[in-house]
Each structure stands twice: as structure tokens, then as C-alpha cells.
Tab-separated table of C-alpha atoms in Angstrom:
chain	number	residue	atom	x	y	z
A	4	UNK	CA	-48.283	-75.367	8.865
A	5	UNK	CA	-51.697	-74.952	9.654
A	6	UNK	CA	-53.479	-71.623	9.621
A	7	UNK	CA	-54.415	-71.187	13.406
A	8	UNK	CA	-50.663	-72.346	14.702
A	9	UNK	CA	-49.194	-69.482	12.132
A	10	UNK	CA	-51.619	-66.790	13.459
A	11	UNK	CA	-50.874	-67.837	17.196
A	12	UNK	CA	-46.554	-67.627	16.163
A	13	UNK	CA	-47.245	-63.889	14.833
A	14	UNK	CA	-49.617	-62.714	17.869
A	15	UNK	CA	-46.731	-64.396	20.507
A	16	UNK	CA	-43.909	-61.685	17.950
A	17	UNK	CA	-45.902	-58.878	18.071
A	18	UNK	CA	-46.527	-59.309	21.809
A	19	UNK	CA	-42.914	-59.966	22.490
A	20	UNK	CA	-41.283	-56.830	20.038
A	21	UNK	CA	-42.563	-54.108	22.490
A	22	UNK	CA	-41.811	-56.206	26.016
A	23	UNK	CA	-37.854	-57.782	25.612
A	24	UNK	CA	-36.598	-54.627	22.842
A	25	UNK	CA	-36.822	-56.506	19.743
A	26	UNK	CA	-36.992	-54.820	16.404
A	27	UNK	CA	-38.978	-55.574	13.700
A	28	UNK	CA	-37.135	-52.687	11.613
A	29	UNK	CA	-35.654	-53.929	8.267
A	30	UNK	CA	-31.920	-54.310	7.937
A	31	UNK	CA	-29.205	-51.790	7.394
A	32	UNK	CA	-27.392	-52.296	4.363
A	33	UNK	CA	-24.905	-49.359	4.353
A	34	UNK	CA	-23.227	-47.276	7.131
A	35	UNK	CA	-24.976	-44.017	8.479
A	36	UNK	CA	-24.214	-40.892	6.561
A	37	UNK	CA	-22.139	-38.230	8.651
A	38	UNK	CA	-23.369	-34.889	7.696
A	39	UNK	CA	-20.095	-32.664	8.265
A	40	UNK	CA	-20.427	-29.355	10.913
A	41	UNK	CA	-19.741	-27.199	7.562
A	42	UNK	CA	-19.876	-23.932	10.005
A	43	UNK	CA	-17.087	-25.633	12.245
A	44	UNK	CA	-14.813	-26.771	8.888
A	45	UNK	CA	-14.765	-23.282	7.731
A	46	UNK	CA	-13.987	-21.851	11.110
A	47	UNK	CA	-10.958	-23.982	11.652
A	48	UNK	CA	-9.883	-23.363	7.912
A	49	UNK	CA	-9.602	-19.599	8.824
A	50	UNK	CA	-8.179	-20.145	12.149
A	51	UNK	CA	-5.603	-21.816	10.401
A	52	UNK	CA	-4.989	-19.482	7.734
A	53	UNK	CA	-4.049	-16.925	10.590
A	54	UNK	CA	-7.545	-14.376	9.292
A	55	UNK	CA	-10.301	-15.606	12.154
A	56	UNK	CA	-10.417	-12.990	14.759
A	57	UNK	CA	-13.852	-12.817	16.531
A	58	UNK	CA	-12.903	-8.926	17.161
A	59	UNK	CA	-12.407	-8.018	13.175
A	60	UNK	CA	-16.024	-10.233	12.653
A	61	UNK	CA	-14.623	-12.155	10.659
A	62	UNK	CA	-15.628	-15.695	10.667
A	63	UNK	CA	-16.404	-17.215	7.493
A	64	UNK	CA	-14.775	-18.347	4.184
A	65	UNK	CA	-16.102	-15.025	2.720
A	66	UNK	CA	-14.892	-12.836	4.996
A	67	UNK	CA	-11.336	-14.474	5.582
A	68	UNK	CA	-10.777	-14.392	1.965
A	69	UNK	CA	-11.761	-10.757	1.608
A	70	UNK	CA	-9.068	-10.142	4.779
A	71	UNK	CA	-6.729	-11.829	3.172
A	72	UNK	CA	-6.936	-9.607	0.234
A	73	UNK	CA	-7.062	-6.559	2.140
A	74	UNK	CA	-4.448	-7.304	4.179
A	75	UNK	CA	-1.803	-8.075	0.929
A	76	UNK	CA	-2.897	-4.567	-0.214
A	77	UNK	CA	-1.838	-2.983	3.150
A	78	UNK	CA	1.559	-4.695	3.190
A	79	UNK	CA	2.047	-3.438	-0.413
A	80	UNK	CA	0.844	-0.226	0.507
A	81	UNK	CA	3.483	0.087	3.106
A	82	UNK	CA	6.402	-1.100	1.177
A	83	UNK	CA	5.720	1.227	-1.864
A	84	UNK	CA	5.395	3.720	0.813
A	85	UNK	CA	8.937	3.287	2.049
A	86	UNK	CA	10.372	2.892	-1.582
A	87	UNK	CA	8.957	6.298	-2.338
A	88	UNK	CA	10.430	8.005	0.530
A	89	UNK	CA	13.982	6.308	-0.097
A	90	UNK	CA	13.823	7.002	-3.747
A	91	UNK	CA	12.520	10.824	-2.807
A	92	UNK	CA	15.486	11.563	-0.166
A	93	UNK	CA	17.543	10.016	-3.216
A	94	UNK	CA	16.309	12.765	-5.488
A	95	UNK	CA	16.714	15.393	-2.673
A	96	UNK	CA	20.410	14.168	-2.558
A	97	UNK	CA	21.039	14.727	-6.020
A	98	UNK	CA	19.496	18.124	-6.102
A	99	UNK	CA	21.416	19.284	-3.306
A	100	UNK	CA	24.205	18.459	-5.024
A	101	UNK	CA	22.937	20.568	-8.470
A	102	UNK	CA	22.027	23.593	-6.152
A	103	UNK	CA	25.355	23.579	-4.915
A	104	UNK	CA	26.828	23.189	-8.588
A	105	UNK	CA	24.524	26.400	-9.931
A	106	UNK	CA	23.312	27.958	-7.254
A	107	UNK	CA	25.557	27.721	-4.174
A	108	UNK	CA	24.053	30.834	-2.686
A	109	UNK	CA	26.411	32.865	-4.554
A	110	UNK	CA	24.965	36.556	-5.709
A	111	UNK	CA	25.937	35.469	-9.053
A	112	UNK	CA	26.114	32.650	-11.909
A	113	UNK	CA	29.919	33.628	-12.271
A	114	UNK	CA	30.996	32.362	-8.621
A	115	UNK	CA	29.077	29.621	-8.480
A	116	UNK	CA	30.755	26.014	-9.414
A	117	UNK	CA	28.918	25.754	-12.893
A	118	UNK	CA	29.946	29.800	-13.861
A	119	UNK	CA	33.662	29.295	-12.837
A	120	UNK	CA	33.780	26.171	-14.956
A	121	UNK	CA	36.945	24.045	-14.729
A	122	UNK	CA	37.933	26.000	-12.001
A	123	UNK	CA	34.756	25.828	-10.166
A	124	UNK	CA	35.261	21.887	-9.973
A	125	UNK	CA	31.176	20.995	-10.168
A	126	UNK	CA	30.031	17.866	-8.524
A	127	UNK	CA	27.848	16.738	-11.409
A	128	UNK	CA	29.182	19.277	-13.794
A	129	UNK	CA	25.330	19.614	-15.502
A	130	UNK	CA	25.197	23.036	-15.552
A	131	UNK	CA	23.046	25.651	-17.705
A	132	UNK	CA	21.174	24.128	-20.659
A	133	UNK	CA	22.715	20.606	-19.545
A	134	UNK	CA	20.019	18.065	-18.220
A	135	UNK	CA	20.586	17.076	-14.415
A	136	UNK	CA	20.581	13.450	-15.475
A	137	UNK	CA	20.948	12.002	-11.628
A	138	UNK	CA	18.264	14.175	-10.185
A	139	UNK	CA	16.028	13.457	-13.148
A	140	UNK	CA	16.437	9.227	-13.400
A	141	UNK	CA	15.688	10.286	-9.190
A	142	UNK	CA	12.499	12.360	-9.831
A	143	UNK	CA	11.310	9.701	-12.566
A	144	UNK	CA	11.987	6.799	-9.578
A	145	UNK	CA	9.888	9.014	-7.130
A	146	UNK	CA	6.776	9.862	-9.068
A	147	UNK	CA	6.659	6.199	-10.445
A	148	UNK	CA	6.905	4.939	-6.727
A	149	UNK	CA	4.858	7.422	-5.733
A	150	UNK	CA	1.916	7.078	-8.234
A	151	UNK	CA	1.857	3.172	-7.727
A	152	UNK	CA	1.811	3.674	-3.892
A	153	UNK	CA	-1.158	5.860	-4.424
A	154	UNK	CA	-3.264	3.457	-7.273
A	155	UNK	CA	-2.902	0.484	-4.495
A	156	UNK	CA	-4.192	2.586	-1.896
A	157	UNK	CA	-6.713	2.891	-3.857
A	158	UNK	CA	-8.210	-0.311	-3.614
A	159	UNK	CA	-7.332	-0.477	0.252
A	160	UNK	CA	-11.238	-1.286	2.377
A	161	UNK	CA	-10.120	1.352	5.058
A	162	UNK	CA	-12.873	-0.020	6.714
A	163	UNK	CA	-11.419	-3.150	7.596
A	164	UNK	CA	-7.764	-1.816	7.869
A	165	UNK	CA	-8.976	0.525	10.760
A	166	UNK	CA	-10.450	-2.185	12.576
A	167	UNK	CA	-7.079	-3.967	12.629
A	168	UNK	CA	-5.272	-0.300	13.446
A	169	UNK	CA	-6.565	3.134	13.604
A	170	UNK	CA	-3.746	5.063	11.627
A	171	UNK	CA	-5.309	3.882	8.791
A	172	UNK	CA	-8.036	6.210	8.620
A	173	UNK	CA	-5.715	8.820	9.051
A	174	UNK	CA	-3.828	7.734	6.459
A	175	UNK	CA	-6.584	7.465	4.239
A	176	UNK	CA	-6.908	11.394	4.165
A	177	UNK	CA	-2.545	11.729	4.504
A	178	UNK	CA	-2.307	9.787	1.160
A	179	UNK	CA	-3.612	12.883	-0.732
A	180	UNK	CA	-1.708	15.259	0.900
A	181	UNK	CA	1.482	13.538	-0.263
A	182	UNK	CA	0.257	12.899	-3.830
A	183	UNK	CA	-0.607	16.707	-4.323
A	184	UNK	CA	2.609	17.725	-2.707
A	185	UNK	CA	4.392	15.443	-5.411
A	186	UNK	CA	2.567	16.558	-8.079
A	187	UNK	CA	3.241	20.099	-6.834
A	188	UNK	CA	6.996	19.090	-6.924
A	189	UNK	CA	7.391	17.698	-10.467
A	190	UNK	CA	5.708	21.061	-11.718
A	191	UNK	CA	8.174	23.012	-9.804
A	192	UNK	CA	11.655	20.733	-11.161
A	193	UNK	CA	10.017	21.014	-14.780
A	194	UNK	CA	9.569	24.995	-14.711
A	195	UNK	CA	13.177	25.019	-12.724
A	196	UNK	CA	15.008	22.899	-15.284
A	197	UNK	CA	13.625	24.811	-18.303
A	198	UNK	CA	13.273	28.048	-17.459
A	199	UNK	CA	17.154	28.891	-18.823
A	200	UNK	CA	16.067	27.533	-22.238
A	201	UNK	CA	13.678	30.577	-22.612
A	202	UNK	CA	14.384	34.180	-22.748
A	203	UNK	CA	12.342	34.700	-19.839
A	204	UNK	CA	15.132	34.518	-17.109
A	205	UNK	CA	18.949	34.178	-17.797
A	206	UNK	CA	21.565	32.948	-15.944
A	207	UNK	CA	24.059	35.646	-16.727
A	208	UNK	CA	22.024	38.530	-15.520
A	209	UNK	CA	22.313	38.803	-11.393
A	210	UNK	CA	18.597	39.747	-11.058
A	211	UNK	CA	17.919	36.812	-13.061
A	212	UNK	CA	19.783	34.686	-11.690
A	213	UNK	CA	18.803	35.636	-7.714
A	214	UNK	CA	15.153	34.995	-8.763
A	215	UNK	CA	16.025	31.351	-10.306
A	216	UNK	CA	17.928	30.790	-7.033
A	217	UNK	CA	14.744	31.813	-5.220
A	218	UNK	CA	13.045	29.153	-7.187
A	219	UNK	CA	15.721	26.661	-6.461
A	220	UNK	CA	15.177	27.377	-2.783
A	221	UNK	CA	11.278	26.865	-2.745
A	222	UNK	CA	11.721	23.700	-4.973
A	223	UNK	CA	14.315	22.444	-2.414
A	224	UNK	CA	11.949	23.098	0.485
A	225	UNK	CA	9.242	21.345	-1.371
A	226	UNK	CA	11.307	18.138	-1.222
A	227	UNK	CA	12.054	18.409	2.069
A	228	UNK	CA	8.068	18.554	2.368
A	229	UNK	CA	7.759	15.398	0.438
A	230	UNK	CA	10.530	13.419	2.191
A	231	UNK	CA	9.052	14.692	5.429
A	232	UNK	CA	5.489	13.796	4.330
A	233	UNK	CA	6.144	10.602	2.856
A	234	UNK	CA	8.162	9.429	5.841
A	235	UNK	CA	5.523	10.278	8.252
A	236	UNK	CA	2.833	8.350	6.141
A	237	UNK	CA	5.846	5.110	6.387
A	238	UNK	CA	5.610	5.434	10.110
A	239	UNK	CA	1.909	5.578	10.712
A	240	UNK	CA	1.685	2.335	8.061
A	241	UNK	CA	4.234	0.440	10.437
């Protein structure tokens, strides 16, 4: 072809591209790359996953997964919360039960179940020296529950659990309140159950033996507080 009739067949192309649409763009040779709406995947991947609440702020992966956590550590919170206060009115049972075998408001060891022996017919029939084997597997039960309940709480954002519902703040402060009472408790059950294996204060001697039952009054009292306690921290976690 000659030289002027290829210049004339460009200049009629290049005249032509911008009037009719034509393209003189080079040729595809894959299929356009979809960037994916990363923000949107992540929102419907906690939407999903039940943690996306646009009250709570919580709305991405992060977040959700941080929930998530959180909100396992409430549920165990609660149910450790309820095994201590079964496991506590458990003990309570049991001791009940002792008082009545030593104590039994009687003015003396002698007319009580455990002092009339056989004929006194004793429940548990762990009387004096003799370990209170119920009440004690009870009162190990209870401070392990109780302990554990405490430790998870621990690690409870209270934070983010009051945004979701408010008793947990007053929980927060509640939580201590029942530990010290417990620890208060196991103090008082140690001196009770060992204080006839010294010659501080005898069972046989009346005076003696009105000032244990004091002790076995205020100890009873105190697990009424911790039953009482420990079931009003159940209700505010439910």
C-alpha cells in the first residue's frame, strides 16, 4: 500500500473514534476484579452471630468478638452464682440440723440430743469432738462455688455488661459484699467446730456451753446472711 492511501485510512479512524463511539482501547483479557464491601461482610457476619446491636456500638469483628467473650463470662457468672446459693442453703440445712443435735436451745449440753446420747436420738449423731461431716463436704461445696463465682467476675468488662443491663454495675460492688460475708462465715464454722477441742470452752459446763450456743446462733444468722445475699446477687444477674 502506498504511503499517502495509509496516512488518509488512519486520519478517516481517528476522525471516526470520537464521532460513532468507537474505541481504540486495547482488549480485555480477564474479567474485572470485584473489590468486596469488607465493612458490609463484617457487619452481616455479626448480625448473624446474634452480637451487632447499633445501641451496644458494637459493629465490627473486634468488637463482636470481645461481646461474645463478655457475654460467656456473664452467663457463667450467673450460673456459679446460683450454684453457690443452692450449695449455701445446702450447708444451712445441714447446720440446722447439727444445732438442733448440740444445741437445741436447751440451757444445757445434757438435754440436748448429742448430751442424752442414745436416748437423745441425734439426727446426724456428730456430736462433741466428732466432725460434722455433712455440713463440712456443704461448707467445702460453698466456698469452692463461691470463690470460682468471684475469680470469673473478675474478668467480667462491667462496662459493656451495663450497657446490655444496669444491675450489673450494682452487682459489680454486691460481689464483694458476698465474698467478705463468706469469708466471714468459714472463720466463724472453723472457730465453732474447734473450739471444744481446747480448754478454752467446754461443753459440760452450762456457762460454757450457753456462750458456744451464742456462737452457734451468730454463725447460723451469718448463713442466713449469705443465702440471703447470694440469692439477691442470682436475681439481679437474671
Amino acid at each position: 500500500m502506498r504511503p499517502e492511501v495509509l496516512m488518509n485510512s488512519l486520519f478517516a479512524l481517528a476522525l471516526s473514534t470520537p464521532i460513532w463511539g468507537f474505541s481504540l482501547q486495547p482488549p480485555v483479557l480477564g474479567a474485572p476484579v470485584v473489590v468486596p464491601d469488607v465493612a458490609s461482610q463484617v457487619r452481616t457476619v455479626v448480625v448473624e452471630e446474634g452480637y451487632y446491636d447499633d445501641d451496644y456500638g458494637i459493629d465490627t469483628a473486634a468488637e463482636a468478638s470481645a461481646e461474645a467473650r463478655n457475654l460467656a463470662l456473664m452467663d457463667w457468672t450467673r450460673a456459679l452464682n446460683v450454684t453457690t446459693t443452692i450449695a449455701m442453703a445446702v450447708t444451712g440445712a445441714f447446720g440446722i440440723i447439727q444445732f438442733y443435735d448440740e444445741y437445741h436451745f436447751e440451757s444445757e449440753y445434757s438435754a440436748t440430743p448429742c448430751g442424752m446420747g442414745a436416748q437423745g436420738d441425734p439426727v446426724f449423731d456428730y456430736c462433741g469432738d466428732s466432725t460434722p461431716v455433712p455440713h463440712l463436704i456443704g461448707a467445702g461445696v460453698s466456698a469452692g462455688a463461691l470463690i470460682s463465682t468471684f475469680i470469673v467476675s473478675t474478668q467480667i468488662d462491667f462496662d459493656r455488661a451495663a450497657r446490655r443491663d444496669g444491675d450489673w454495675r450494682t452487682y459489680e460492688t454486691t460481689r464483694w459484699i458476698a465474698l467478705a460475708l463468706g469469708i466471714l462465715q468459714a472463720g466463724a464454722g472453723a472457730f465453732l467446730a474447734n473450739i471444744d477441742r481446747t480448754d478454752v470452752l467446754n461443753y459440760e459446763d452450762p456457762d460454757d456451753f450457753d456462750i458456744m450456743q451464742g456462737f452457734a446462733v451468730a454463725h447460723a444468722a451469718l448463713g442466713v446472711a449469705n443465702v440471703g445475699m447470694n440469692l439477691a446477687n442470682s436475681i439481679l444477674l437474671f
